[in-house]
Amino acid sequence: MDLTVVKNATCTFCGCVCDDIELHANGERIVETKRACILGESWFKNHTAERLYPDALIDGKPATVDEAVEATAEYLYNAHMPLIYGLSNVTCEAQRESVALAEMIGG
């Protein structure tokens, strides 16, 4: 199997948020990291892209991503005090978009 190389990956393991890491993956497993510290290397190599869960859940039942986005939009639209939480394991870009969304909806 050919290696997939991802350049400029962002590590969100700690607060340093290093964004110059190069990852080499063999299928669903990361087999090599470049420019990651010991913590980042361990984090990348021990997290897999295996599909252990469905792409989305609504009320505990499998759903498509489109259905989940629609349900989320409805929840946020109807919320009196919206809260966006649990972003410690996502990219900086996703965090930035989430903060923008929170500001837009009065969260």
C-alpha positions as YAML, in Angstrom:
chain: A
units: angstrom
residues:
- id: 1
  name: MET
  ca: [0.00, 0.00, 0.00]
- id: 2
  name: ASP
  ca: [1.26, 3.49, -0.84]
- id: 3
  name: LEU
  ca: [2.00, 5.94, 1.94]
- id: 4
  name: THR
  ca: [-0.18, 9.02, 2.17]
- id: 5
  name: VAL
  ca: [1.73, 12.15, 3.19]
- id: 6
  name: VAL
  ca: [-0.01, 15.05, 4.90]
- id: 7
  name: LYS
  ca: [2.05, 18.22, 5.21]
- id: 8
  name: ASN
  ca: [1.44, 21.01, 7.71]
- id: 9
  name: ALA
  ca: [-0.87, 18.96, 9.94]
- id: 10
  name: THR
  ca: [-1.95, 20.62, 13.18]
- id: 11
  name: CYS
  ca: [-1.50, 18.81, 16.49]
- id: 12
  name: THR
  ca: [-4.14, 19.76, 19.05]
- id: 13
  name: PHE
  ca: [-2.84, 17.54, 21.85]
- id: 14
  name: CYS
  ca: [-1.51, 20.38, 23.97]
- id: 15
  name: GLY
  ca: [-1.78, 24.14, 23.98]
- id: 16
  name: CYS
  ca: [1.22, 24.67, 21.68]
- id: 17
  name: VAL
  ca: [-0.92, 23.72, 18.64]
- id: 18
  name: CYS
  ca: [2.06, 22.96, 16.39]
- id: 19
  name: ASP
  ca: [1.01, 23.33, 12.76]
- id: 20
  name: ASP
  ca: [4.07, 22.26, 10.81]
- id: 21
  name: ILE
  ca: [3.89, 18.51, 11.33]
- id: 22
  name: GLU
  ca: [4.25, 16.07, 8.48]
- id: 23
  name: LEU
  ca: [2.37, 12.77, 8.75]
- id: 24
  name: HIS
  ca: [2.89, 9.55, 6.81]
- id: 25
  name: ALA
  ca: [-0.03, 7.13, 6.83]
- id: 26
  name: ASN
  ca: [-0.22, 3.56, 5.62]
- id: 27
  name: GLY
  ca: [-3.93, 3.02, 5.06]
- id: 28
  name: GLU
  ca: [-5.69, 4.04, 8.26]
- id: 29
  name: ARG
  ca: [-2.61, 4.19, 10.50]
- id: 30
  name: ILE
  ca: [-0.08, 6.97, 10.90]
- id: 31
  name: VAL
  ca: [3.32, 5.31, 10.76]
- id: 32
  name: GLU
  ca: [5.67, 8.29, 10.83]
- id: 33
  name: THR
  ca: [5.62, 11.87, 12.07]
- id: 34
  name: LYS
  ca: [8.11, 14.61, 11.29]
- id: 35
  name: ARG
  ca: [8.62, 17.69, 13.49]
- id: 36
  name: ALA
  ca: [6.27, 16.41, 16.22]
- id: 37
  name: CYS
  ca: [7.39, 16.32, 19.83]
- id: 38
  name: ILE
  ca: [7.24, 13.05, 21.77]
- id: 39
  name: LEU
  ca: [3.71, 13.83, 22.98]
- id: 40
  name: GLY
  ca: [2.46, 14.76, 19.51]
- id: 41
  name: GLU
  ca: [4.06, 11.70, 17.94]
- id: 42
  name: SER
  ca: [2.37, 9.42, 20.47]
- id: 43
  name: TRP
  ca: [-0.96, 11.21, 20.00]
- id: 44
  name: PHE
  ca: [-0.90, 10.89, 16.20]
- id: 45
  name: LYS
  ca: [0.32, 7.29, 16.13]
- id: 46
  name: ASN
  ca: [-2.19, 6.05, 18.72]
- id: 47
  name: HIS
  ca: [-5.26, 7.63, 17.12]
- id: 48
  name: THR
  ca: [-6.57, 5.88, 14.05]
- id: 49
  name: ALA
  ca: [-9.00, 6.67, 11.28]
- id: 50
  name: GLU
  ca: [-10.77, 3.36, 11.84]
- id: 51
  name: ARG
  ca: [-14.50, 3.64, 11.48]
- id: 52
  name: LEU
  ca: [-15.54, 2.53, 14.95]
- id: 53
  name: TYR
  ca: [-18.64, 4.73, 14.99]
- id: 54
  name: PRO
  ca: [-21.04, 6.08, 12.39]
- id: 55
  name: ASP
  ca: [-20.29, 9.50, 10.88]
- id: 56
  name: ALA
  ca: [-23.05, 11.07, 12.97]
- id: 57
  name: LEU
  ca: [-25.64, 10.26, 15.62]
- id: 58
  name: ILE
  ca: [-29.01, 11.89, 16.29]
- id: 59
  name: ASP
  ca: [-30.61, 10.86, 19.58]
- id: 60
  name: GLY
  ca: [-28.20, 7.93, 19.70]
- id: 61
  name: LYS
  ca: [-29.17, 6.60, 16.26]
- id: 62
  name: PRO
  ca: [-26.92, 6.58, 13.18]
- id: 63
  name: ALA
  ca: [-27.53, 9.49, 10.79]
- id: 64
  name: THR
  ca: [-25.96, 11.08, 7.75]
- id: 65
  name: VAL
  ca: [-23.76, 14.14, 8.18]
- id: 66
  name: ASP
  ca: [-26.36, 16.24, 6.34]
- id: 67
  name: GLU
  ca: [-29.07, 15.10, 8.75]
- id: 68
  name: ALA
  ca: [-26.81, 15.87, 11.71]
- id: 69
  name: VAL
  ca: [-26.00, 19.36, 10.40]
- id: 70
  name: GLU
  ca: [-29.71, 20.07, 9.91]
- id: 71
  name: ALA
  ca: [-30.56, 18.81, 13.42]
- id: 72
  name: THR
  ca: [-27.72, 20.87, 14.92]
- id: 73
  name: ALA
  ca: [-28.85, 24.01, 13.12]
- id: 74
  name: GLU
  ca: [-32.38, 23.47, 14.43]
- id: 75
  name: TYR
  ca: [-31.16, 22.93, 18.01]
- id: 76
  name: LEU
  ca: [-29.02, 26.07, 17.89]
- id: 77
  name: TYR
  ca: [-31.75, 28.15, 16.26]
- id: 78
  name: ASN
  ca: [-34.26, 27.19, 18.96]
- id: 79
  name: ALA
  ca: [-31.80, 27.51, 21.88]
- id: 80
  name: HIS
  ca: [-32.33, 30.32, 24.39]
- id: 81
  name: MET
  ca: [-28.78, 30.08, 25.73]
- id: 82
  name: PRO
  ca: [-26.72, 28.23, 23.08]
- id: 83
  name: LEU
  ca: [-23.46, 26.66, 24.15]
- id: 84
  name: ILE
  ca: [-20.73, 25.33, 21.89]
- id: 85
  name: TYR
  ca: [-18.47, 22.99, 23.83]
- id: 86
  name: GLY
  ca: [-15.99, 20.14, 23.46]
- id: 87
  name: LEU
  ca: [-13.58, 21.48, 20.88]
- id: 88
  name: SER
  ca: [-10.31, 20.39, 22.48]
- id: 89
  name: ASN
  ca: [-9.73, 17.64, 19.94]
- id: 90
  name: VAL
  ca: [-10.45, 19.54, 16.71]
- id: 91
  name: THR
  ca: [-8.33, 21.71, 14.46]
- id: 92
  name: CYS
  ca: [-7.66, 25.40, 15.01]
- id: 93
  name: GLU
  ca: [-9.73, 26.15, 11.93]
- id: 94
  name: ALA
  ca: [-12.73, 24.26, 13.36]
- id: 95
  name: GLN
  ca: [-12.33, 26.11, 16.67]
- id: 96
  name: ARG
  ca: [-12.20, 29.44, 14.85]
- id: 97
  name: GLU
  ca: [-15.41, 28.65, 12.92]
- id: 98
  name: SER
  ca: [-17.12, 27.46, 16.10]
- id: 99
  name: VAL
  ca: [-16.29, 30.69, 17.91]
- id: 100
  name: ALA
  ca: [-17.61, 32.70, 14.95]
- id: 101
  name: LEU
  ca: [-20.81, 30.62, 15.03]
- id: 102
  name: ALA
  ca: [-21.17, 31.15, 18.78]
- id: 103
  name: GLU
  ca: [-20.83, 34.90, 18.35]
- id: 104
  name: MET
  ca: [-23.37, 34.90, 15.50]
- id: 105
  name: ILE
  ca: [-26.03, 33.05, 17.53]
- id: 106
  name: GLY
  ca: [-25.43, 34.83, 20.83]
- id: 107
  name: GLY
  ca: [-23.68, 31.92, 22.50]
...
